Coordinates of C-alpha atoms in Angstrom, one line a residue:
Chain A
M22 CA 0.0 0.0 0.0
R23 CA 2.6 2.5 1.0
G24 CA 4.5 2.6 -2.3
P25 CA 1.7 3.8 -4.6
N26 CA 0.1 6.0 -1.9
I27 CA 3.3 7.7 -1.0
A28 CA 3.8 8.5 -4.7
R29 CA 0.6 10.6 -4.7
A30 CA 2.2 13.1 -2.3
A31 CA 3.3 16.3 -3.8
F32 CA 7.0 15.8 -3.2
S33 CA 9.4 15.5 -6.1
E34 CA 10.7 12.1 -7.0
E35 CA 14.0 12.8 -5.4
T36 CA 12.6 14.2 -2.2
L37 CA 10.2 11.3 -2.0
K38 CA 13.1 8.8 -2.0
R39 CA 14.7 10.7 0.9
V40 CA 11.4 10.8 2.7
E41 CA 11.0 7.0 2.4
A42 CA 14.6 6.5 3.6
V43 CA 14.0 8.7 6.6
I44 CA 10.7 7.0 7.5
S45 CA 12.5 3.6 7.4
R46 CA 14.8 4.7 10.3
Y47 CA 11.9 4.9 12.8
P48 CA 9.5 2.4 14.3
T49 CA 6.5 4.5 13.2
P50 CA 6.0 6.9 10.2
Q51 CA 4.9 9.7 12.5
A52 CA 8.3 9.6 14.3
A53 CA 9.8 10.9 11.1
A54 CA 7.8 14.1 11.4
L55 CA 10.7 16.5 12.1
P56 CA 13.1 15.2 9.4
V57 CA 10.2 15.1 6.9
L58 CA 9.2 18.6 7.8
Y59 CA 12.8 19.7 7.2
L60 CA 12.7 18.1 3.8
A61 CA 9.3 19.7 3.0
Q62 CA 10.6 23.1 4.0
K63 CA 13.5 22.7 1.7
E64 CA 11.4 21.6 -1.2
F65 CA 8.5 24.1 -0.8
G66 CA 10.5 27.0 0.7
Y67 CA 8.2 27.0 3.7
I68 CA 5.4 24.9 5.2
N69 CA 2.6 26.0 2.8
D70 CA -0.6 24.3 2.1
E71 CA 0.9 21.9 -0.4
A72 CA 3.6 21.0 2.1
L73 CA 1.1 20.4 4.9
S74 CA -0.8 17.9 2.7
A75 CA 2.3 16.1 1.5
V76 CA 3.7 15.7 5.0
A77 CA 0.4 14.6 6.4
F78 CA 0.0 12.1 3.6
V79 CA 3.4 10.4 4.1
L80 CA 3.2 10.4 7.9
R81 CA -0.4 9.2 7.9
I82 CA -1.5 11.9 10.3
S83 CA -3.9 14.7 9.9
R84 CA -3.1 18.1 8.3
A85 CA -4.1 19.7 11.6
E86 CA -1.4 17.6 13.4
V87 CA 1.2 18.7 10.9
Y88 CA 0.1 22.3 11.3
G89 CA 0.5 21.9 15.0
L90 CA 4.1 20.7 14.6
A91 CA 5.0 23.4 12.0
T92 CA 3.8 26.2 14.3
Y93 CA 5.1 24.7 17.5
Y94 CA 8.8 24.3 16.4
S95 CA 10.8 27.4 15.8
M96 CA 12.7 26.0 12.9
F97 CA 9.7 25.7 10.6
S98 CA 8.0 28.6 9.0
T99 CA 4.4 28.8 7.8
S100 CA 5.1 32.0 5.8
P101 CA 7.6 32.5 2.9
M102 CA 11.2 33.0 3.9
G103 CA 14.2 34.6 2.1
R104 CA 16.8 32.5 0.3
N105 CA 19.1 33.0 3.4
V106 CA 17.9 32.9 7.0
I107 CA 19.8 34.8 9.6
H108 CA 19.3 33.8 13.2
L109 CA 20.7 36.4 15.5
C110 CA 21.0 35.3 19.1
D111 CA 19.9 37.8 21.7
N112 CA 19.7 35.6 24.8
L113 CA 21.6 36.7 27.9
A114 CA 25.2 35.8 27.1
C115 CA 24.9 37.6 23.7
T116 CA 22.9 40.5 25.1
L117 CA 25.6 41.1 27.8
L118 CA 28.1 41.5 24.9
G119 CA 26.1 43.8 22.7
A120 CA 23.5 41.7 20.8
E121 CA 21.1 44.6 20.9
S122 CA 23.2 47.0 18.9
L123 CA 24.0 44.2 16.4
R124 CA 20.3 43.8 16.0
S125 CA 19.8 47.5 15.1
C126 CA 22.8 47.3 12.9
L127 CA 21.4 44.3 10.9
E128 CA 18.0 45.9 10.7
R129 CA 19.5 49.1 9.3
K130 CA 21.8 47.3 6.8
L131 CA 19.0 45.1 5.5
G132 CA 16.3 47.7 5.7
I133 CA 13.9 45.3 7.5
R134 CA 12.8 44.7 11.1
M135 CA 13.3 41.5 13.1
G136 CA 11.1 38.8 11.7
E137 CA 10.9 40.3 8.2
T138 CA 12.3 39.4 4.7
T139 CA 14.1 41.7 2.4
S140 CA 12.1 42.8 -0.7
D141 CA 14.6 41.0 -3.0
G142 CA 14.1 37.8 -1.0
R143 CA 17.7 37.6 -0.2
F144 CA 17.5 37.5 3.6
T145 CA 15.1 36.8 6.4
L146 CA 16.1 38.1 9.8
R147 CA 15.0 36.1 12.9
N148 CA 16.0 36.2 16.5
A149 CA 17.2 33.0 18.2
E150 CA 16.9 31.9 21.7
C151 CA 20.5 30.8 22.4
L152 CA 22.6 29.2 19.7
G153 CA 24.8 27.3 22.1
A154 CA 28.0 29.2 21.3
C155 CA 27.9 31.4 24.4
G156 CA 31.7 31.3 24.9
Q157 CA 32.0 33.1 21.6
A158 CA 29.2 35.5 22.0
P159 CA 27.7 37.5 20.3
V160 CA 26.8 35.0 17.6
M161 CA 24.5 34.5 14.6
L162 CA 23.7 31.6 12.4
V163 CA 23.3 32.2 8.6
N164 CA 21.7 29.1 7.1
D165 CA 24.1 26.5 8.5
D166 CA 27.1 28.8 9.2
F167 CA 28.1 30.1 12.6
Y168 CA 29.5 33.6 12.9
E169 CA 31.1 34.2 16.3
A170 CA 32.4 37.2 18.3
L171 CA 30.5 39.4 16.0
T172 CA 31.0 43.1 15.7
E173 CA 29.3 45.7 13.5
S174 CA 32.3 45.6 11.1
T175 CA 32.4 41.8 10.8
I176 CA 28.7 41.5 10.0
D177 CA 29.2 43.2 6.6
K178 CA 31.8 40.7 5.5
A179 CA 29.7 37.8 6.7
L180 CA 26.7 38.8 4.7
E181 CA 28.6 39.3 1.4
K182 CA 28.8 35.6 1.0
Y183 CA 25.1 35.2 0.5
R184 CA 23.2 36.0 -2.7
Chain B
M18 CA 45.0 18.2 36.6
E19 CA 44.4 16.2 33.4
T20 CA 41.2 16.3 31.5
I21 CA 39.1 13.2 30.8
L22 CA 36.6 14.2 28.1
L23 CA 38.5 16.7 26.0
N24 CA 41.8 14.9 25.7
R25 CA 41.6 14.3 22.0
V26 CA 39.8 17.3 20.7
H27 CA 43.0 19.2 20.0
L28 CA 44.5 16.4 17.8
E29 CA 44.5 16.8 14.1
N30 CA 41.5 15.0 12.5
S31 CA 40.2 14.3 16.0
R32 CA 36.8 13.3 14.6
S33 CA 38.1 10.4 12.5
I34 CA 37.9 6.9 13.7
S35 CA 41.6 6.3 12.9
V36 CA 42.7 9.0 15.3
Y37 CA 40.2 7.8 17.9
T38 CA 41.3 4.1 17.7
A39 CA 45.0 5.2 17.8
N40 CA 44.2 6.9 21.1
E41 CA 42.5 4.1 23.1
G42 CA 39.3 4.5 21.2
Y43 CA 36.9 1.5 21.2
D44 CA 39.2 -0.3 23.7
A45 CA 36.6 0.3 26.3
L46 CA 33.9 -1.2 24.1
K47 CA 36.0 -4.4 23.6
K48 CA 36.5 -4.6 27.4
A49 CA 32.9 -4.0 28.2
L50 CA 31.8 -6.7 25.7
S51 CA 34.0 -9.2 27.6
M52 CA 32.2 -8.3 30.8
S53 CA 28.6 -9.2 31.7
P54 CA 26.0 -6.4 31.2
S55 CA 25.4 -6.2 35.0
G56 CA 29.2 -6.1 35.5
V57 CA 29.3 -2.9 33.3
I58 CA 26.5 -1.4 35.4
D59 CA 28.3 -2.2 38.6
E60 CA 31.5 -0.6 37.3
V61 CA 29.6 2.7 36.5
K62 CA 27.9 2.4 39.9
R63 CA 31.4 2.2 41.5
A64 CA 32.3 5.4 39.6
N65 CA 29.3 7.1 41.0
L66 CA 28.7 8.8 37.7
R67 CA 25.9 11.3 38.0
G68 CA 24.0 12.8 35.1
R69 CA 25.5 15.8 33.5
G70 CA 22.3 17.2 32.1
G71 CA 21.5 19.1 35.2
A72 CA 19.6 16.8 37.6
G73 CA 22.6 14.7 38.7
F74 CA 20.7 11.4 38.8
P75 CA 23.1 8.4 39.1
A76 CA 23.5 6.9 35.6
A77 CA 23.9 3.3 36.7
M78 CA 20.7 3.4 38.7
K79 CA 18.7 4.5 35.5
W80 CA 20.4 1.7 33.6
G81 CA 19.5 -0.8 36.3
F82 CA 15.8 0.2 36.3
A83 CA 15.6 -0.2 32.5
A84 CA 17.5 -3.5 32.5
A85 CA 15.1 -4.9 35.1
D86 CA 12.0 -4.2 32.8
P87 CA 11.3 -7.3 30.7
K88 CA 9.7 -5.3 27.8
R89 CA 11.6 -5.2 24.5
P90 CA 13.0 -3.5 22.5
K91 CA 14.6 -0.9 24.7
Y92 CA 15.8 2.5 23.7
L93 CA 18.8 4.7 24.6
L94 CA 18.2 8.3 23.9
C95 CA 21.2 10.6 24.0
N96 CA 20.0 14.1 25.1
A97 CA 22.0 16.4 22.8
D98 CA 19.4 19.1 22.9
E99 CA 21.7 21.4 24.8
G100 CA 19.4 24.4 25.1
E101 CA 19.9 25.9 28.5
P102 CA 21.0 29.4 27.8
G103 CA 24.7 29.8 28.4
T104 CA 25.5 26.2 27.7
C105 CA 27.9 25.1 25.0
K106 CA 29.5 22.0 26.6
D107 CA 28.1 19.0 24.7
R108 CA 28.9 20.7 21.5
Q109 CA 32.6 20.5 22.3
I110 CA 32.4 16.7 22.7
M111 CA 30.3 16.1 19.6
E112 CA 32.3 18.5 17.4
G113 CA 35.8 17.4 18.5
D114 CA 35.4 13.8 19.6
P115 CA 32.1 12.3 18.3
H116 CA 33.4 8.7 18.7
E117 CA 33.7 9.3 22.4
L118 CA 30.0 9.8 22.6
I119 CA 29.2 6.9 20.3
E120 CA 31.4 4.5 22.1
G121 CA 29.7 5.6 25.4
M122 CA 26.3 5.0 23.8
I123 CA 27.2 1.5 22.6
I124 CA 28.5 0.5 26.1
A125 CA 25.4 1.9 27.8
G126 CA 23.2 0.1 25.3
Y127 CA 25.0 -3.2 26.1
A128 CA 24.7 -2.6 29.8
F129 CA 20.9 -2.3 30.0
G130 CA 20.0 -4.2 26.8
A131 CA 19.0 -1.5 24.4
E132 CA 18.8 -2.3 20.7
Y133 CA 18.3 1.2 19.4
G134 CA 19.9 4.5 20.1
Y135 CA 18.9 8.0 19.0
I136 CA 20.9 11.1 19.4
Y137 CA 18.4 13.9 19.9
L138 CA 20.4 16.8 18.5
R139 CA 19.5 20.4 19.0
A140 CA 18.4 22.1 15.8
E141 CA 20.8 25.0 16.2
Y142 CA 23.8 22.7 15.6
P143 CA 23.2 21.9 11.9
R144 CA 26.8 21.0 11.1
L145 CA 26.9 18.5 13.9
E146 CA 24.3 16.3 12.2
G147 CA 26.7 15.5 9.4
I148 CA 29.7 15.1 11.8
L149 CA 27.8 12.6 13.9
E150 CA 26.4 10.7 10.9
Q151 CA 29.9 10.4 9.5
A152 CA 31.2 9.0 12.8
I153 CA 28.3 6.6 13.0
S154 CA 29.0 5.3 9.5
E155 CA 32.7 4.9 10.3
A156 CA 31.8 2.9 13.4
E157 CA 29.5 0.7 11.4
G158 CA 32.2 0.1 8.9
K159 CA 34.5 -1.2 11.6
G160 CA 31.8 -3.4 13.1
F161 CA 31.4 -1.4 16.3
L162 CA 27.8 -0.7 15.4
G163 CA 25.2 -2.8 13.8
K164 CA 24.6 -6.6 14.1
N165 CA 26.8 -8.9 16.2
I166 CA 29.2 -6.1 17.4
C167 CA 32.8 -7.5 17.7
S168 CA 31.3 -11.0 17.4
S169 CA 29.6 -10.6 20.8
G170 CA 26.1 -11.3 19.6
F171 CA 25.0 -7.8 20.7
N172 CA 23.2 -5.6 18.1
F173 CA 22.9 -1.9 18.4
T174 CA 22.1 0.9 15.9
I175 CA 22.4 4.7 16.4
R176 CA 20.5 7.3 14.5
V177 CA 20.7 11.1 14.7
H178 CA 17.4 12.9 15.2
R179 CA 17.6 16.6 14.7
G180 CA 15.2 18.6 16.9
A181 CA 13.5 21.8 15.6
G182 CA 14.2 24.5 18.1
A183 CA 12.2 23.9 21.2
Y184 CA 14.0 24.2 24.5
I185 CA 11.4 22.1 26.3
C186 CA 12.6 19.1 24.3
G187 CA 15.6 18.9 26.6
E188 CA 13.2 17.7 29.3
E189 CA 13.2 14.0 29.0
T190 CA 9.5 13.3 28.5
A191 CA 9.1 16.2 26.0
L192 CA 12.1 14.8 24.2
I193 CA 10.3 11.4 23.9
E194 CA 7.2 13.1 22.6
S195 CA 9.2 15.0 20.0
L196 CA 11.1 11.8 18.9
E197 CA 7.7 10.2 18.4
G198 CA 6.8 13.0 16.0
K199 CA 4.6 15.1 18.3
R200 CA 4.8 18.5 19.7
G201 CA 7.3 18.5 22.5
Q202 CA 5.1 18.7 25.6
S203 CA 6.0 17.0 28.9
R204 CA 4.3 13.9 30.1
I205 CA 3.3 13.5 33.7
K206 CA 5.4 11.1 35.7
P207 CA 5.0 8.3 36.7
P208 CA 5.2 6.2 34.7
F209 CA 8.9 6.9 34.3
P210 CA 10.7 6.6 30.9
V211 CA 12.7 3.7 32.2
N212 CA 9.5 1.7 32.0
V213 CA 7.3 3.5 29.6
G214 CA 9.4 5.7 27.4
A215 CA 9.8 6.1 23.7
F216 CA 7.1 4.2 21.8
G217 CA 5.8 2.9 25.1
L218 CA 9.0 0.9 25.8
P219 CA 11.8 1.0 28.4
T220 CA 13.9 4.0 27.6
V221 CA 17.0 5.6 29.2
I222 CA 17.8 9.2 28.5
N223 CA 21.4 10.3 29.2
N224 CA 23.1 13.5 28.5
V225 CA 26.0 13.7 26.0
E226 CA 28.6 14.5 28.7
T227 CA 27.4 11.6 30.9
L228 CA 27.7 9.1 28.1
A229 CA 31.1 10.4 27.0
N230 CA 32.5 9.6 30.5
V231 CA 31.5 5.9 30.2
P232 CA 34.4 4.6 28.0
H233 CA 36.9 6.2 30.4
I234 CA 35.2 4.6 33.4
I235 CA 35.2 1.1 31.8
L236 CA 38.8 1.4 30.6
K237 CA 40.3 2.8 33.9
G238 CA 37.8 1.5 36.4
G239 CA 35.1 3.0 38.5
A240 CA 37.4 3.4 41.5
W241 CA 39.8 5.6 39.5
F242 CA 36.9 7.9 38.4
A243 CA 35.4 8.0 41.9
G244 CA 38.8 9.4 43.1
I245 CA 38.5 12.5 41.0
G246 CA 36.9 15.5 42.6
P247 CA 34.3 15.4 45.5
A248 CA 33.2 11.9 46.6
K249 CA 29.5 12.6 46.3
C250 CA 29.9 13.8 42.8
P251 CA 33.2 12.7 41.2
G252 CA 34.7 13.4 37.8
T253 CA 35.2 16.5 35.8
R254 CA 32.8 19.0 34.4
I255 CA 32.9 21.0 31.1
I256 CA 32.1 24.5 32.2
S257 CA 30.7 27.0 29.6
L258 CA 32.0 30.4 30.7
S259 CA 30.3 33.5 29.1
G260 CA 29.5 37.1 29.8
H261 CA 31.9 39.8 31.0
V262 CA 35.1 37.8 31.4
N263 CA 38.3 38.3 29.6
R264 CA 38.6 34.7 28.4
P265 CA 35.1 33.2 27.8
G266 CA 34.9 29.7 26.4
Y267 CA 34.7 26.2 27.7
Y268 CA 36.9 24.6 30.4
E269 CA 37.0 21.0 31.6
L270 CA 37.8 21.2 35.3
P271 CA 37.4 18.8 38.2
M272 CA 34.0 18.9 39.7
G273 CA 34.0 21.1 42.8
V274 CA 36.3 23.8 41.5
T275 CA 35.5 27.2 43.0
F276 CA 33.9 30.0 41.1
R277 CA 36.8 32.2 42.0
E278 CA 39.2 29.9 40.2
V279 CA 37.0 29.6 37.1
I280 CA 36.2 33.3 36.8
Y281 CA 39.6 34.8 37.7
E282 CA 42.2 32.1 36.8
H283 CA 40.7 30.5 33.8
G284 CA 38.5 33.3 32.7
G285 CA 41.1 36.0 33.3
G286 CA 38.8 38.1 35.5
I287 CA 36.3 40.7 34.6
R288 CA 36.6 42.7 31.3
G289 CA 37.9 46.2 31.4
G290 CA 39.1 45.9 35.0
K291 CA 35.5 46.2 36.3
E292 CA 34.1 44.7 39.4
L293 CA 32.0 41.5 39.5
K294 CA 28.4 42.1 40.3
A295 CA 26.7 38.7 40.0
F296 CA 27.0 35.4 38.2
I297 CA 24.5 32.8 37.1
P298 CA 26.2 29.4 38.0
G299 CA 24.4 26.8 36.0
G300 CA 22.3 28.1 33.1
A301 CA 19.3 30.4 32.9
S302 CA 17.3 28.4 35.4
S303 CA 19.7 28.7 38.2
P304 CA 19.3 31.7 40.6
C305 CA 22.2 34.2 40.4
L306 CA 24.9 34.4 43.1
T307 CA 27.1 37.3 44.1
P308 CA 30.8 38.0 44.8
K309 CA 30.4 36.6 48.4
H310 CA 29.8 33.2 46.8
L311 CA 33.1 33.1 44.9
S312 CA 34.4 30.4 47.3
V313 CA 31.5 28.1 46.6
N314 CA 32.4 24.8 44.9
M315 CA 30.9 23.9 41.6
D316 CA 29.2 20.6 42.6
Y317 CA 25.6 19.7 43.1
E318 CA 25.5 19.7 46.9
S319 CA 27.5 22.9 47.4
L320 CA 25.3 24.8 45.0
A321 CA 22.1 23.5 46.5
E322 CA 23.4 24.7 49.9
A323 CA 24.1 28.1 48.4
G324 CA 20.5 28.3 47.2
S325 CA 21.1 27.8 43.6
M326 CA 22.0 24.8 41.3
L327 CA 24.8 23.4 39.3
G328 CA 22.5 22.7 36.3
S329 CA 24.4 22.5 33.1
S330 CA 27.4 24.3 34.6
A331 CA 26.9 27.2 32.3
L332 CA 28.5 30.1 34.1
M333 CA 27.4 33.6 33.0
V334 CA 29.3 36.5 34.5
M335 CA 28.0 40.0 34.9
D336 CA 30.0 43.2 35.7
Q337 CA 29.1 46.2 37.9
D338 CA 27.2 48.0 35.1
T339 CA 24.7 45.2 34.5
C340 CA 21.0 45.9 35.3
M341 CA 19.7 42.9 37.2
V342 CA 16.1 43.7 36.4
R343 CA 16.9 43.6 32.7
V344 CA 18.7 40.3 33.2
A345 CA 15.6 38.8 34.8
E346 CA 13.4 40.3 32.1
R347 CA 15.6 39.0 29.3
L348 CA 15.6 35.5 30.7
M349 CA 11.9 35.5 31.4
R350 CA 11.2 36.4 27.8
F351 CA 13.1 33.2 27.0
F352 CA 10.9 31.1 29.3
V353 CA 7.7 32.7 28.0
H354 CA 8.8 31.8 24.5
E355 CA 9.7 28.3 25.4
S356 CA 6.9 27.3 27.8
C357 CA 5.1 24.5 25.9
G358 CA 1.7 25.8 26.9
K359 CA 0.4 22.5 28.4
C360 CA -0.1 23.6 32.0
T361 CA -1.5 26.8 33.2
P362 CA 0.9 27.9 36.0
C363 CA 3.8 27.9 33.6
R364 CA 2.0 29.2 30.5
E365 CA 0.2 32.0 32.3
G366 CA 2.6 32.6 35.2
T367 CA 5.7 33.2 33.1
D368 CA 3.7 35.7 31.0
W369 CA 2.6 37.6 34.1
L370 CA 6.1 37.6 35.4
L371 CA 7.4 39.1 32.2
S372 CA 4.8 41.8 32.1
I373 CA 5.7 42.9 35.5
L374 CA 9.4 42.8 34.9
E375 CA 9.0 44.8 31.7
R376 CA 7.0 47.5 33.4
I377 CA 9.5 47.8 36.2
E378 CA 12.4 48.1 33.7
A379 CA 10.4 50.7 31.7
G380 CA 9.9 52.8 34.8
E381 CA 6.2 52.0 35.2
G382 CA 6.5 49.6 38.2
K383 CA 4.6 50.0 41.4
Q384 CA 5.9 49.3 44.9
E385 CA 3.5 46.3 45.3
D386 CA 5.0 44.7 42.2
I387 CA 7.8 43.2 44.3
E388 CA 5.4 41.3 46.4
L389 CA 3.3 40.4 43.3
L390 CA 6.4 38.9 41.7
R391 CA 7.1 36.8 44.8
D392 CA 3.5 35.7 45.0
I393 CA 3.4 34.5 41.3
C394 CA 6.6 32.6 41.9
D395 CA 5.1 30.8 44.9
N396 CA 2.0 29.9 42.8
I397 CA 4.1 28.4 40.0
A398 CA 6.5 26.5 42.2
G399 CA 5.7 22.8 42.5
K400 CA 2.5 23.2 40.4
T401 CA 3.8 22.4 36.9
F402 CA 4.1 19.2 34.9
C403 CA 7.8 19.6 34.3
P404 CA 10.8 21.5 35.6
L405 CA 10.5 24.3 33.0
G406 CA 8.1 26.3 35.2
E407 CA 10.3 25.8 38.2
G408 CA 13.3 26.8 36.2
A409 CA 11.6 30.0 35.0
L410 CA 11.5 31.2 38.7
G411 CA 15.3 31.1 39.0
P412 CA 16.1 34.4 37.4
V413 CA 13.3 36.3 39.4
R414 CA 14.0 34.7 42.8
G415 CA 17.8 35.1 42.5
T416 CA 17.7 38.7 41.4
L417 CA 15.0 39.6 44.0
K418 CA 17.0 37.9 46.8
Y419 CA 20.2 39.8 46.2
F420 CA 19.1 42.9 44.3
E421 CA 15.7 43.9 45.7
E422 CA 17.0 47.4 46.4
E423 CA 17.8 47.7 42.7
Y424 CA 14.2 46.7 41.8
R425 CA 12.9 49.3 44.3
E426 CA 15.2 51.9 42.8
H427 CA 13.7 51.3 39.4
I428 CA 10.2 51.8 40.8
R429 CA 11.3 54.9 42.8
I430 CA 13.1 56.8 40.1
K431 CA 10.7 55.5 37.4
G432 CA 13.4 54.1 35.1
C433 CA 16.5 52.0 34.9
P434 CA 19.3 53.5 37.1
M435 CA 21.9 51.9 34.8
K436 CA 20.8 54.0 31.9
I437 CA 21.2 57.3 33.7

């Protein structure tokens, strides 16, 4: 049953293969929810309506449950995001060392407020609740790359890499 | 004093299995497999290895409970959801010496009879997923993982499960819910995970640092480990040092080291030659302490006696210019964001605490707010499903205990005195 059913989901062939592989690593399909949501976010850009249906279908749970997960966990977004996502930490260790001025600096440079996306779709700016690099504070994560001991002058150089 | 956990992280290619095996790696596994599973548990019991996640529960006791439950299969979950603000210790092990953790997991699995292991990795460490998966596949290639490990008949697999940015999933029952593909909301205990855990089966949840100690204990003996640091809580601790110190970072030191030594010797003292005002000893949930506590030892008992907790040994240091109301406010914003919403005292209480802290910091506080803060704290304490609600009180209770006058000054002058 699973083969033909799974193929009806809106994932691409390639993603579908990865979805099947990831589901096989758990005792129940639902347990693969987080990795499958990551794959869906990669494929659809964010957890949109199509993604909700596709994920619900392969995990054999309701769309409402998938929506619950997508809105509960910070790493998923139910609205469109930029091509690059900046997570700026402003928890205590980073705040003690100037995260607040870095936030205004980023907002100024990008011309957006925290939580928004630049009009060219290049960056989304989000705050993070501790990135676990407190010894190198203040820090930000751009996609999968860490930038540590940040200053206003090192932010520019870091952002240049991303198109 | 020599380190235990971070001995290999400075070697070139420290993550590779060849460097690991050239430096005693997987020798402990071979030794453990020549022992009986209960013999392994006994050795770890002799070491008196206590959980490094924060609660300090004896690891061997957990394994014993799970081993005694006849249900199969059993699961070992490695809690790598290091989310307590200020903490960056487990990352050092996973990034620099992933096989140390993996070997510890295999030995733990053997000890209580687990077939499956999952590493619940916090989402904010995206690069670590690949590092751990690479290490797992190397270990599989050498026959240290998979079926019939080293011809012992023992089967064990490890998978990496990346979380998705919820602090609460560091709490063990929420972690299980999350692994099962649900929203990470705590379960009420009992039943305890050792009997009814992941997928309804016996499950042990151990912290990364706890598991990484296991190979060393098996190789050198429980008695050797028990001789390091205080008898009630032996071993070393990886301390994450952050805030206003000259040399922030992570330091592996014997359990029971004093705050003075960590802040002034290893951390090089306070930045800019300023005075120390306060420090948070064990992550955001632990109430702050003051310079008069510099001689306190960093172990579970000493910190409980001092009215705080060792937690994840994340030491955050604040200088004389720090506003303690703002510290409490910032940390409370974190707890409001991370409360899972399941139980009322935590969901509503943290929100109320934040509103009051915000108005005091903004200069709109009233004299009676101090009592109100204390009253809300008393009404959250002991009334929540899980320790998150209790943890959220740490920042308020600690700052109120030592800096009540600073709160009152905010209210009196209608603003933050640090900004004037």
